[in-house]
Coordinates of C-alpha atoms and ligand atoms in Angstrom, one line a residue:
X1 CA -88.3 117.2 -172.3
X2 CA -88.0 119.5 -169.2
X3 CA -84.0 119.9 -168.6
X4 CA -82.9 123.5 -167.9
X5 CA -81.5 124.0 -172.6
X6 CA -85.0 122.6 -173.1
X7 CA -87.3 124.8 -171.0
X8 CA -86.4 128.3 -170.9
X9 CA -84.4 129.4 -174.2
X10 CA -87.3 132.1 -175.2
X11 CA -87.5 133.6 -171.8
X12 CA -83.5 133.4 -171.5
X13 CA -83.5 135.4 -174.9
X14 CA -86.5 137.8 -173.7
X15 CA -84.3 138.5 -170.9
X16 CA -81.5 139.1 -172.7
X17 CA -83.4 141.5 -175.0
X18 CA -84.6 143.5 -172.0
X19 CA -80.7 143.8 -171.0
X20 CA -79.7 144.8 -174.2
X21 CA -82.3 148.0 -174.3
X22 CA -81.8 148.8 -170.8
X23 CA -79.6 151.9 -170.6
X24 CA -76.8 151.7 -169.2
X25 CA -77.4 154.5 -166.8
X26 CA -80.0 153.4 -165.5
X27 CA -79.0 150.1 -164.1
X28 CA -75.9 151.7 -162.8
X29 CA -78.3 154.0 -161.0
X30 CA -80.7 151.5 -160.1
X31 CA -77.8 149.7 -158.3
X32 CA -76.9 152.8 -156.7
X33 CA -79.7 153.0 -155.0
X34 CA -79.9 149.6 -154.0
X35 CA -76.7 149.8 -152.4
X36 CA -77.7 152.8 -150.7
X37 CA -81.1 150.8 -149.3
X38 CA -77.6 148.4 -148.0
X39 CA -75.4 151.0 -146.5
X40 CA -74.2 148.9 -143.9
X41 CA -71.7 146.9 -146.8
X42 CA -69.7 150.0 -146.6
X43 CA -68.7 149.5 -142.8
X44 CA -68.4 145.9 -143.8
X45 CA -64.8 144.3 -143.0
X46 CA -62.7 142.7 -145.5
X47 CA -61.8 139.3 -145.1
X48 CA -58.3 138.4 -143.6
X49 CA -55.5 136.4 -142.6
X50 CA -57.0 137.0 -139.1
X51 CA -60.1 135.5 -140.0
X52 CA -59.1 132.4 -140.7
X53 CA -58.2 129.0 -138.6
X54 CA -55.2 129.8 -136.9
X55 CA -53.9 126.5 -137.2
X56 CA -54.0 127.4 -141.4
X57 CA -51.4 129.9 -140.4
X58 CA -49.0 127.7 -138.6
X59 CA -48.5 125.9 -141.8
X60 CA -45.5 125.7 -143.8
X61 CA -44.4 124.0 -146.6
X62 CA -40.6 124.8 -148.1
X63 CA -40.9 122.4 -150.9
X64 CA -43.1 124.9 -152.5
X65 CA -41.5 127.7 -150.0
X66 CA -39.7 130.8 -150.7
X67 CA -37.1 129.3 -152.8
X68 CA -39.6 128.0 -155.3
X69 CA -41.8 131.2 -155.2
X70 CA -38.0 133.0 -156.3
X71 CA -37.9 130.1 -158.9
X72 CA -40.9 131.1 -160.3
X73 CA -40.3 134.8 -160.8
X74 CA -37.0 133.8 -162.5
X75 CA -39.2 131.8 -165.0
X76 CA -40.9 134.5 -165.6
X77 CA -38.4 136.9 -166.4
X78 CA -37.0 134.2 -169.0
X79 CA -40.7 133.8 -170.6
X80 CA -39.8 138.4 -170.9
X81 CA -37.8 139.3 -174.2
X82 CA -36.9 142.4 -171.8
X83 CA -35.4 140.7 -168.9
X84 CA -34.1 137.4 -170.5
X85 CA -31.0 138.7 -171.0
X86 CA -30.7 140.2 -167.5
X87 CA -30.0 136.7 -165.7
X88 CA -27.1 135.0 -166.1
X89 CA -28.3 131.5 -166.8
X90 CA -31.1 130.2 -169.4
X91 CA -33.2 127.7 -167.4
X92 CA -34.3 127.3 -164.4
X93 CA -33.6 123.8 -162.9
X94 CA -36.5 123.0 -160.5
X95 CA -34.6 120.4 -158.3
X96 CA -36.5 121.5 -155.5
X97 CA -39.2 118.8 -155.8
X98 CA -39.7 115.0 -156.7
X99 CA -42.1 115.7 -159.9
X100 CA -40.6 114.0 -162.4
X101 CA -42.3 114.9 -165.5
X102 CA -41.9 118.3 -164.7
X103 CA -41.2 120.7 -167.5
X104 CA -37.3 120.9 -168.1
X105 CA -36.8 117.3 -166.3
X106 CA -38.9 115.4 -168.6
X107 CA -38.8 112.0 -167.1
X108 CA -40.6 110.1 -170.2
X109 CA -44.2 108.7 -169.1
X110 CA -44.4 104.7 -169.2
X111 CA -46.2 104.1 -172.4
X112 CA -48.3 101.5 -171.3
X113 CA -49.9 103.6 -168.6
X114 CA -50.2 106.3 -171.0
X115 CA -52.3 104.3 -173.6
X116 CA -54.1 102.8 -171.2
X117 CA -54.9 105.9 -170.1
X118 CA -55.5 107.3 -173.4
X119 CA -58.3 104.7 -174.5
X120 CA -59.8 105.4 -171.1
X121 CA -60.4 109.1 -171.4
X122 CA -61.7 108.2 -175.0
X123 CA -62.7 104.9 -175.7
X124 CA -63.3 105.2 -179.8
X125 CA -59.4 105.9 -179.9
X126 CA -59.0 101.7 -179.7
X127 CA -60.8 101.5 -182.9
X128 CA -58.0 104.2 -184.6
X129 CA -55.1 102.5 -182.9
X130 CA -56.0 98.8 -183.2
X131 CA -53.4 97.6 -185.6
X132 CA -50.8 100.1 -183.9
X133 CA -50.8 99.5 -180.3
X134 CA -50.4 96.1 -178.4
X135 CA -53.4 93.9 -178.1
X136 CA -52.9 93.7 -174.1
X137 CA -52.7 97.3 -173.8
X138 CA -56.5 97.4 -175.6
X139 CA -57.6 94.5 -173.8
X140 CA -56.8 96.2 -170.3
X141 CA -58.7 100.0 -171.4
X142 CA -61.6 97.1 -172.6
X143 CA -61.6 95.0 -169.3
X144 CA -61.6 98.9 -167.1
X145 CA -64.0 100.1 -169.4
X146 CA -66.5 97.0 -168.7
X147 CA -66.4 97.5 -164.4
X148 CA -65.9 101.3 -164.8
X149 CA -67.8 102.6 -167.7
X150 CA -67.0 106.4 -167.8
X151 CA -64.1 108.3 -166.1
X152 CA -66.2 111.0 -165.6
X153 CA -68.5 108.8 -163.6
X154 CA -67.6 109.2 -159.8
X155 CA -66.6 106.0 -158.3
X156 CA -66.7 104.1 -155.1
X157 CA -65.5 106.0 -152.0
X158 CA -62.9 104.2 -151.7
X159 CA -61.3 103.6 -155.2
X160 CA -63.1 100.9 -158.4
X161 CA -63.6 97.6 -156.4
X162 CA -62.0 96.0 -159.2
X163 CA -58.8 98.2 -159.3
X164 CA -58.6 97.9 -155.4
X165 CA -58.9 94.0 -156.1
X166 CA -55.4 94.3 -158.3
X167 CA -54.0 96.4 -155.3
X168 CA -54.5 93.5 -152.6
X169 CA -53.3 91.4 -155.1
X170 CA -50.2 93.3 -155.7
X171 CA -49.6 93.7 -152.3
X172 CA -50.3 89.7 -151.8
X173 CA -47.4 88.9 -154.4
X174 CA -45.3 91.3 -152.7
X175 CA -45.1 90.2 -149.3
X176 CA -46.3 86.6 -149.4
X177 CA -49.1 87.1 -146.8
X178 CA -52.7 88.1 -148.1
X179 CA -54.0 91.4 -148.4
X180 CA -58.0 92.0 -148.5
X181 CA -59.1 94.6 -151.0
X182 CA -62.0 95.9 -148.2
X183 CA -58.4 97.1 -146.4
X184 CA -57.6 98.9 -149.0
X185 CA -58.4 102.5 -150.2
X186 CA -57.3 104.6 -152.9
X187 CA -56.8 108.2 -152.5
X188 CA -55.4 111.7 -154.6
X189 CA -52.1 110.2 -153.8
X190 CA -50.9 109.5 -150.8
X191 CA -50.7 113.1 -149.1
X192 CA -54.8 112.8 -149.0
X193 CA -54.4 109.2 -147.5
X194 CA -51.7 110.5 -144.6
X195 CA -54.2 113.7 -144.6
X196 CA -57.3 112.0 -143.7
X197 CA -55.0 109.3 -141.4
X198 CA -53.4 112.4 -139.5
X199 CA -56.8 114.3 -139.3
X200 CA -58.6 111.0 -137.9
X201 CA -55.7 110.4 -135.3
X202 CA -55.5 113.6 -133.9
X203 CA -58.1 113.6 -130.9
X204 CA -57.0 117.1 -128.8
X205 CA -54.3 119.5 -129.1
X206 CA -52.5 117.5 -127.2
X207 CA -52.0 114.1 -129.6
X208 CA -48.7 113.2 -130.8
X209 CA -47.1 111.8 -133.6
X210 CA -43.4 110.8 -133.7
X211 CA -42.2 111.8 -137.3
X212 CA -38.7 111.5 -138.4
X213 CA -36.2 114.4 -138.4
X214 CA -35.3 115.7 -141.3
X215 CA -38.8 114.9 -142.8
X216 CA -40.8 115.4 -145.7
X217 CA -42.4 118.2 -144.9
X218 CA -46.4 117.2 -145.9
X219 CA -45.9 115.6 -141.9
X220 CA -45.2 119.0 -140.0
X221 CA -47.8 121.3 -142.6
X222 CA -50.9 118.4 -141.8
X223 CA -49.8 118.4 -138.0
X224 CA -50.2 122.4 -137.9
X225 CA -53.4 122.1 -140.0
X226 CA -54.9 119.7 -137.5
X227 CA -53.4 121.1 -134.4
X228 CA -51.3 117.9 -133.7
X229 CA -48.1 117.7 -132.0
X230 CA -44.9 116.6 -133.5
X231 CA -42.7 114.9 -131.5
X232 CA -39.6 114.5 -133.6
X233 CA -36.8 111.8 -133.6
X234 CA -33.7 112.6 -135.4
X235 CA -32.2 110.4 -137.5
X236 CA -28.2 109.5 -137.5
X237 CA -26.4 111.2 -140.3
X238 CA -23.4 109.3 -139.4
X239 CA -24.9 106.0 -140.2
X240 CA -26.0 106.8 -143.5
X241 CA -29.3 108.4 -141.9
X242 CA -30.4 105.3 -140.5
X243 CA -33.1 105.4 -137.8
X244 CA -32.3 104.9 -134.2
X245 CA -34.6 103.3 -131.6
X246 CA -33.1 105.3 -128.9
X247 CA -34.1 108.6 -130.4
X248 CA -37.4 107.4 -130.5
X249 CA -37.7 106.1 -127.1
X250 CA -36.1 109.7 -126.3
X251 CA -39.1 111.4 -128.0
X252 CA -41.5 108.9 -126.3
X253 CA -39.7 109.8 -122.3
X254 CA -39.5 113.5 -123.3
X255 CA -43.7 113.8 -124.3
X256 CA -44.0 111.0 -121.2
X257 CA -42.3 113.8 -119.1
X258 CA -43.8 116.5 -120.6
X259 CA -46.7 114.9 -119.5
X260 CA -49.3 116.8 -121.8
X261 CA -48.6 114.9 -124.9
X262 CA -50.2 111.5 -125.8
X263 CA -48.1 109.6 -128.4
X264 CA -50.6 108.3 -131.0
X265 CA -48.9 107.3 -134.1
X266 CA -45.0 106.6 -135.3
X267 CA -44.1 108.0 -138.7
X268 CA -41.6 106.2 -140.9
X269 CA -40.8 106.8 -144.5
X270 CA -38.9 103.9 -146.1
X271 CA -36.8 104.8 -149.1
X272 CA -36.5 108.1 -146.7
X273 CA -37.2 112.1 -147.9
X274 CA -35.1 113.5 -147.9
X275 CA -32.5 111.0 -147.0
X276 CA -32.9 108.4 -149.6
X277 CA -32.3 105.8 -146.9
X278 CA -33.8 102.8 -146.2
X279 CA -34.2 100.5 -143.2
X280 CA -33.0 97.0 -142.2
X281 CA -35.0 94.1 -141.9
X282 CA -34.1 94.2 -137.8
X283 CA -34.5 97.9 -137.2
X284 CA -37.7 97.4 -138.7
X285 CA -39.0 94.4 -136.3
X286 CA -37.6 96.9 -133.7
X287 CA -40.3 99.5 -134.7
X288 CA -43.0 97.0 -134.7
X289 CA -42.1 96.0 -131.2
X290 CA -41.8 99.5 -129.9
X291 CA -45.4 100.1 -131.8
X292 CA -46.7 97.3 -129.4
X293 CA -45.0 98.7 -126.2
X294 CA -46.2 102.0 -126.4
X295 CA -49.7 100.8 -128.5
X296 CA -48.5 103.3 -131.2
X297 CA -50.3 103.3 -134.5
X298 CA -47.8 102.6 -137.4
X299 CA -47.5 105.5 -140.8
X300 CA -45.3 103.8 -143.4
X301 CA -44.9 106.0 -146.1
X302 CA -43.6 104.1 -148.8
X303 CA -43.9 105.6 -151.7
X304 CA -40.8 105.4 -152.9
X305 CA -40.5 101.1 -152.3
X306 CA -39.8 101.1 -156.5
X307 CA -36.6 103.6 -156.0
X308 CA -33.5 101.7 -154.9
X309 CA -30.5 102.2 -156.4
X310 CA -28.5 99.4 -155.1
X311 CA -31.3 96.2 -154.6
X312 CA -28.9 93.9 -153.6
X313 CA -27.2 95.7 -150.5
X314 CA -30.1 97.9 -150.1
X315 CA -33.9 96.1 -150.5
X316 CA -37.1 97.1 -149.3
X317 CA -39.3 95.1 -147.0
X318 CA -42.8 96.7 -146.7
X319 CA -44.1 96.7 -143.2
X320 CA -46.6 95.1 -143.6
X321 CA -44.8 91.5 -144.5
X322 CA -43.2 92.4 -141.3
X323 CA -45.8 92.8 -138.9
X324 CA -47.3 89.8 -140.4
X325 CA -44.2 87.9 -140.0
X326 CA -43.6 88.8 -136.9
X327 CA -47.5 88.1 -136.1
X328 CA -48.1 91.5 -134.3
X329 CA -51.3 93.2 -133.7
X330 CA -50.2 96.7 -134.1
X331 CA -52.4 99.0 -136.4
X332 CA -50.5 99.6 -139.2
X333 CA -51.4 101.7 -142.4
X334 CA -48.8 101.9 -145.4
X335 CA -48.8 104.5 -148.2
X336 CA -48.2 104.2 -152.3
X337 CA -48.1 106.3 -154.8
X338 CA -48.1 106.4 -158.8
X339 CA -46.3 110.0 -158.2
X340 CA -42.7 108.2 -157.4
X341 CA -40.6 105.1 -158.5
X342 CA -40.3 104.8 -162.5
X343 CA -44.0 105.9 -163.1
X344 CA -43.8 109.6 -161.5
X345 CA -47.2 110.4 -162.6
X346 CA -47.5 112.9 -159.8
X347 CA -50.2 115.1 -162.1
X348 CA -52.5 112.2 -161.9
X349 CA -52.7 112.0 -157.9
X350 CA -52.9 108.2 -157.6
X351 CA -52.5 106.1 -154.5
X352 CA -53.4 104.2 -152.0
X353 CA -53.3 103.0 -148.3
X354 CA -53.8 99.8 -146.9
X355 CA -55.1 99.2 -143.3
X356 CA -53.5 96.2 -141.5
X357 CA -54.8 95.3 -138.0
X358 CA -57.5 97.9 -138.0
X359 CA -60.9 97.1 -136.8
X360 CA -64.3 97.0 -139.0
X361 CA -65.6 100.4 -137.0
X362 CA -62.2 102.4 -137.5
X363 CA -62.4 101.4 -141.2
X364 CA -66.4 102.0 -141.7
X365 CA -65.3 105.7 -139.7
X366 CA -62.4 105.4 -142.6
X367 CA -65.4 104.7 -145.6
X368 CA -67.4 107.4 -144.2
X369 CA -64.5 110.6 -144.4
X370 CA -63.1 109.5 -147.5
X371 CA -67.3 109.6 -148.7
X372 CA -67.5 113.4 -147.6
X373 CA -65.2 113.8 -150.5
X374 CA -67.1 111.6 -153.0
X375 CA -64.0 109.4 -154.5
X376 CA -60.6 109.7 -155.7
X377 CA -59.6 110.9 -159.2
X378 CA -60.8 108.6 -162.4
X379 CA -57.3 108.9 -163.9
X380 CA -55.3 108.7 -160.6
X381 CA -57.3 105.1 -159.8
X382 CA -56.3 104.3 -163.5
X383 CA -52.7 105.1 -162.8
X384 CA -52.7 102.7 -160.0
X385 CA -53.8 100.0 -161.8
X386 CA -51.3 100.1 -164.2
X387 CA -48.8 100.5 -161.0
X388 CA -50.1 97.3 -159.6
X389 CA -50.6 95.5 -162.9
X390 CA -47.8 96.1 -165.2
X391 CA -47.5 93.9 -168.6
X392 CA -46.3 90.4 -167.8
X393 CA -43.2 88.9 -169.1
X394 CA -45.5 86.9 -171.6
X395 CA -47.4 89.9 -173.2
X396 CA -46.8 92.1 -176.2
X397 CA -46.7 95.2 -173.9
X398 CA -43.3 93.6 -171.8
X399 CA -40.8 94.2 -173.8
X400 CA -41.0 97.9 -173.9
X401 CA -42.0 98.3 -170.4
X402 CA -39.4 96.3 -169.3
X403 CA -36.6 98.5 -171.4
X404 CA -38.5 102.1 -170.2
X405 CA -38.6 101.2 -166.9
X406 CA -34.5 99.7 -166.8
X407 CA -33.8 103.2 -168.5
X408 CA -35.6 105.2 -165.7
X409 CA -33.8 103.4 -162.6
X410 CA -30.6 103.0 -164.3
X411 CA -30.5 106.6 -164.8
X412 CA -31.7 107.9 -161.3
X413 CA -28.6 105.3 -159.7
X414 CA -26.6 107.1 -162.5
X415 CA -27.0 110.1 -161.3
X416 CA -27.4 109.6 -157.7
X417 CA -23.8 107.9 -157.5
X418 CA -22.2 111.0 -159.5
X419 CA -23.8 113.5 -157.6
X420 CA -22.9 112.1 -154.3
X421 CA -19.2 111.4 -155.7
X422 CA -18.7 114.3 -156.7
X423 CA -20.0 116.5 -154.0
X424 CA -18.5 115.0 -151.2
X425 CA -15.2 115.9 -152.8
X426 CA -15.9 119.6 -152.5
X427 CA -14.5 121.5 -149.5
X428 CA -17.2 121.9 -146.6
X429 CA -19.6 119.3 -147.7
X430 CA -20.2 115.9 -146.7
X431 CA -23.4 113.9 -148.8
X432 CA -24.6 110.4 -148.1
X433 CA -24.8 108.1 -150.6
X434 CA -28.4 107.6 -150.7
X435 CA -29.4 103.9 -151.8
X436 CA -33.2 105.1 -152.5
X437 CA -36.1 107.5 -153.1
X438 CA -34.8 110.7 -155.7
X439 CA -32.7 113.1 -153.5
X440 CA -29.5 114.0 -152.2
X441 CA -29.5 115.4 -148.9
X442 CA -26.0 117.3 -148.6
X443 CA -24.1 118.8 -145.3
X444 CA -22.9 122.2 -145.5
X445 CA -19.9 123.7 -143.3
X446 CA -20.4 127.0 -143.9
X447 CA -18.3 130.0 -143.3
X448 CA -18.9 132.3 -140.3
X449 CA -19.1 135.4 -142.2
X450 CA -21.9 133.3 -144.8
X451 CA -23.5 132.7 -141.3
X452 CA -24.4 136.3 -140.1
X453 CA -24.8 137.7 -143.8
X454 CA -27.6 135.2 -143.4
X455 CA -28.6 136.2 -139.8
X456 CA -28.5 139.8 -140.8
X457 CA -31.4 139.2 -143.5
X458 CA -33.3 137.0 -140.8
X459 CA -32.3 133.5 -143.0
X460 CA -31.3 130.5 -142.4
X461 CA -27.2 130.2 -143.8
X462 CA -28.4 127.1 -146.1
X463 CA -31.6 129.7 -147.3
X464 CA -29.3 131.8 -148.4
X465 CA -26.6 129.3 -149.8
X466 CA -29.6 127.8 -151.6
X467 CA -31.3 131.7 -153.1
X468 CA -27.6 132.3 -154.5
X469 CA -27.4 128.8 -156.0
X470 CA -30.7 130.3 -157.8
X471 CA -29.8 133.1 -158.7
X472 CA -26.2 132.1 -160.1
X473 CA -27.6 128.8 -161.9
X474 CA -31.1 129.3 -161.7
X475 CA -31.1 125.3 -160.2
X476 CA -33.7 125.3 -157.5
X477 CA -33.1 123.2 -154.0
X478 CA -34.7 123.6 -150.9
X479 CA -32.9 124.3 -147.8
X480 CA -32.5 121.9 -144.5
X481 CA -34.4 124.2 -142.4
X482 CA -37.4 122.9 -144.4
X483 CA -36.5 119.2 -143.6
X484 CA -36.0 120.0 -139.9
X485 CA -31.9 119.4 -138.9
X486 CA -30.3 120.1 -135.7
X487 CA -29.4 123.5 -134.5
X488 CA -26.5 125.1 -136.2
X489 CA -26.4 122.1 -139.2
X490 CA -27.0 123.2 -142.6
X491 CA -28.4 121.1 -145.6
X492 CA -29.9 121.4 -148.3
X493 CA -32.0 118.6 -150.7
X494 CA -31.8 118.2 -154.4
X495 CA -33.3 115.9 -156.7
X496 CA -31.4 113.2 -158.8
X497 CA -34.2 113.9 -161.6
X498 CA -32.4 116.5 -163.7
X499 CA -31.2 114.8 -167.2
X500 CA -27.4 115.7 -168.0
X501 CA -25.7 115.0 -164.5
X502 CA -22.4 116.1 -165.7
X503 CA -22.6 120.0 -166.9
X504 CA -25.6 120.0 -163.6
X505 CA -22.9 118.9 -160.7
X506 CA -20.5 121.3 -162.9
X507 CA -22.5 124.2 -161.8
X508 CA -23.3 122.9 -158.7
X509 CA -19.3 122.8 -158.1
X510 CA -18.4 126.1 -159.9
X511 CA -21.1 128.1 -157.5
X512 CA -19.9 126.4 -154.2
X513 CA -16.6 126.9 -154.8
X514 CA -17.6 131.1 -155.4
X515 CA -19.8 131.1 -152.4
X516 CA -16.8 130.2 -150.0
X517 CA -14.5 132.8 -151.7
X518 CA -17.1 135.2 -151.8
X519 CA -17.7 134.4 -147.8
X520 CA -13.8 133.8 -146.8
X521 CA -14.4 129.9 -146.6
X522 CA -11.7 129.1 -149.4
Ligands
LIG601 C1 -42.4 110.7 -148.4 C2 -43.5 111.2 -149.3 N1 -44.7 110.9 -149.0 C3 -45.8 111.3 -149.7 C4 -45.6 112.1 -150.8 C5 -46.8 112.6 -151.5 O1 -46.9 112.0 -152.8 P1 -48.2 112.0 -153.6 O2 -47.9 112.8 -154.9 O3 -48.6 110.6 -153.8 O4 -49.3 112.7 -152.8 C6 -44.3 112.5 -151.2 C7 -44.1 113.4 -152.3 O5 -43.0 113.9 -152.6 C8 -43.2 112.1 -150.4 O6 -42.0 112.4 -150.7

């Protein structure tokens, strides 16, 4: 046997011996001198911020901005016997992000998933729990286990050929035109999917991408990292957020004018972030159209396709039955995720785009940058499967999927329809009713005086109506200016994902109803 245990343990232990009997002085002097024989390290320069990729500077990211930074001191000074006591609430609510499971939210995992996920981290554990858990659940773990053998194995580039099988599959069922498993790619979720899409499409400084306004804010951070150029559409507030074609074609003339800017690529999310709202069938063959008139590569985020609060008046279409049924040739890529809808495994990083209308060479260029980072994550591949493949209605596993699931979306409608209810009847705010995704995304007519006590600190109003909700309630949101909004409008975003919606909009009343006394609103 030659491995690296095998071959050396007497010299690692004569080594060690030596060590042990040198002097400590010594080898502190014998390092002196040796970084004497070096004296140039001491005129050497630290490294910093000025160092590094200017474009790494430009980015920002308010979901995890200031306000959650604050959020996280707070937690800390609860976790302190000495400064418990000191704040005037017991718990900070992190509202500020879609992360179900989070601690203090607690969104209870899917059981299936889980146990599938359990036997494949450890496959002995289906001998323990044979007589306890569903046959179908070990049968899936067994039919992984047999194409993927370990987890800790990497995998194919782009995702287990079997699991990306289940995908087109899924997607085949969903939309009623086929979908081939070579189009499809798993990734860390879908931020590395639009990551790698965004870094791919962005030729010269001067590429641009249309991306809605307000936004999630992964669009703007991966522009500035790859020196992209947004070029922003607004969406109409007044129409329950919906997305207008004549904003877009403004965007479009305004880089055509410009005239340094080539449009590349069209962003949509559908359920929105952080509007929750979702498109119609005919704005969406719109889109498509405008894609072919301006040759514009189509991003459909839709990760949150699962969340919708009101199916009937409000279902999702993916984009890609509609290109199909329309029969266009635009390129068109569309994002999931396991983070979102009723599974919110965001821990996991699970995902997966699928490339429609994309030649062989752009998806072998596709195979060959998703290679540089060897494969996606055992467990978030895993997690997809289960997304894609949940128990039938004839297996053991149903019944209790069926009820968790119902539970999950019941309660996120629940909640979405109080919160809205309830906070467009306080003074100064107006909130859309959002029929999908996990947010709110509330309008805020603030009082002048909250306005400069803002400006004076250098904040946004909404920054600092959102660092007072924190430090009254300790319930974490994340200001508009994060989202993007027009100049002089004031949001802020919160999640529907916090668990006792009554006593939550309570405080969310009692500290907006304070703020505008405290700022000669009321
Ligand atoms: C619209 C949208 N796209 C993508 C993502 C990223 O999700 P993932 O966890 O799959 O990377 C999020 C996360 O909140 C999101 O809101």
């Amino acid at each position: 046997m030659h491995d690296a245990y095998s071959q050396h343990p007497q010299s690692l232990a004569g080594s060690m011996i030596t060590l042990a009997r040198t002097p400590v002085r010594s080898s502190l002097h014998s390092i002196s001198f040796r970084r004497a024989a070096h004296s140039h390290s001491r005129s050497m320069r630290p490294l910093t911020p000025a160092d590094l990729n200017p474009a790494v500077l430009n980015v920002q990211y308010a979901v995890r901005g200031e306000l959650a930074i604050k959020a996280e001191e707070l937690n800390e000074k609860l976790r302190s016997e000495e400064h418990r006591d000191t704040l005037p609430f017991k718990k900070v609510i992190s509202s500020n992000i879609g992360n179900p499971q989070q601690k203090g939210l607690d969104q209870p995992p899917i059981t299936f998933t889980r146990q599938v996920a359990a036997l494949m981290e450890y496959p002995p554990l289906a001998e323990i729990v044979k007589d306890k858990w569903n046959p179908d659940v070990i049968q899936r773990a067994k039919q992984l286990q047999e194409e993927i053998g370990s987890v800790g194995a990497y995998s194919h580039s782009k995702g287990i050929p079997l699991i990306r099988k289940h995908v087109a599959q899924f997607i085949t069922e969903r939309d009623g035109y086929p979908s081939d498993p070579e189009d499809i790619f798993l990734t860390a979720g879908a931020s590395a999917g639009v990551s790698l899409l965004l870094n791919v499409l962005i030729t010269a400084h001067k590429t641009g991408i249309l991306i809605p306004i307000p936004q999630y804010p992964l669009y703007t951070a991966t522009l500035a990292q790859f020196s992209g150029v947004p070029l922003p559409y607004h969406l109409s507030e007044q129409d329950g957020w919906s997305t207008s074609l004549a904003e877009i074609k403004a965007a479009l003339a305004k880089a055509e004018t410009d005239g340094k800017v080539t449009p590349r690529a069209l962003v949509v999310i559908n359920p929105g972030n952080p509007t929750g709202a979702l498109l119609d069938r005919q704005t969406m063959e719109e889109l498509v159209w405008l894609c072919e008139e301006h040759s514009l590569v189509l991003l459909a985020d839709e990760v949150y396709q699962e969340n919708l609060h009101r199916r009937d008046e409000h279902p999702f279409h993916s984009f890609k039955q509609v290109v199909r049924q329309l029969g266009s040739q635009i390129p068109l890529i569309s994002f999931h995720s396991i983070s979102k809808g009723v599974f919110g495994e965001c821990g996991r990083r699970g995902g997966y785009f699928e490339c429609c209308n994309i030649s062989t060479d752009v998806r072998a260029l596709l195979y060959k940058m998703v290679s540089v980072g060897l494969c996606p994550p055992l467990s978030g591949q895993v997690g997809v499967d289960c997304l894609v493949r949940p128990p039938k209605p004839d297996e053991p596993s149903y019944a209790l999927w069926k009820q968790e699931t119902d539970d999950i979306h019941a309660a996120l409608a629940h909640r979405t329809q109080v919160m809205s209810e309830r906070l467009n009847k306080l003074p100064g705010v107006s909130c859309v009713n959002s029929p999908g995704a996990l947010y709110l995304y509330p309008k805020l007519e603030l009082p002048q005086n909250a306005i400069d006590a803002a400006h004076k600190l250098g904040k946004e109003a909404d920054t600092l109506y959102a660092l007072e909700l924190l430090g009254e309630t300790g319930i974490c949101v994340v200001p508009g200016s994060g989202f993007g909004q027009k100049d002089g409008e004031h949001h802020y975003r919160l999640t529907c994902l916090c668990p006792g919606v009554e006593e939550y909009v309570g405080m969310l009343e009692k500290f907006h109803l304070n703020f505008l006394k405290r700022y000669g609103g009321a």
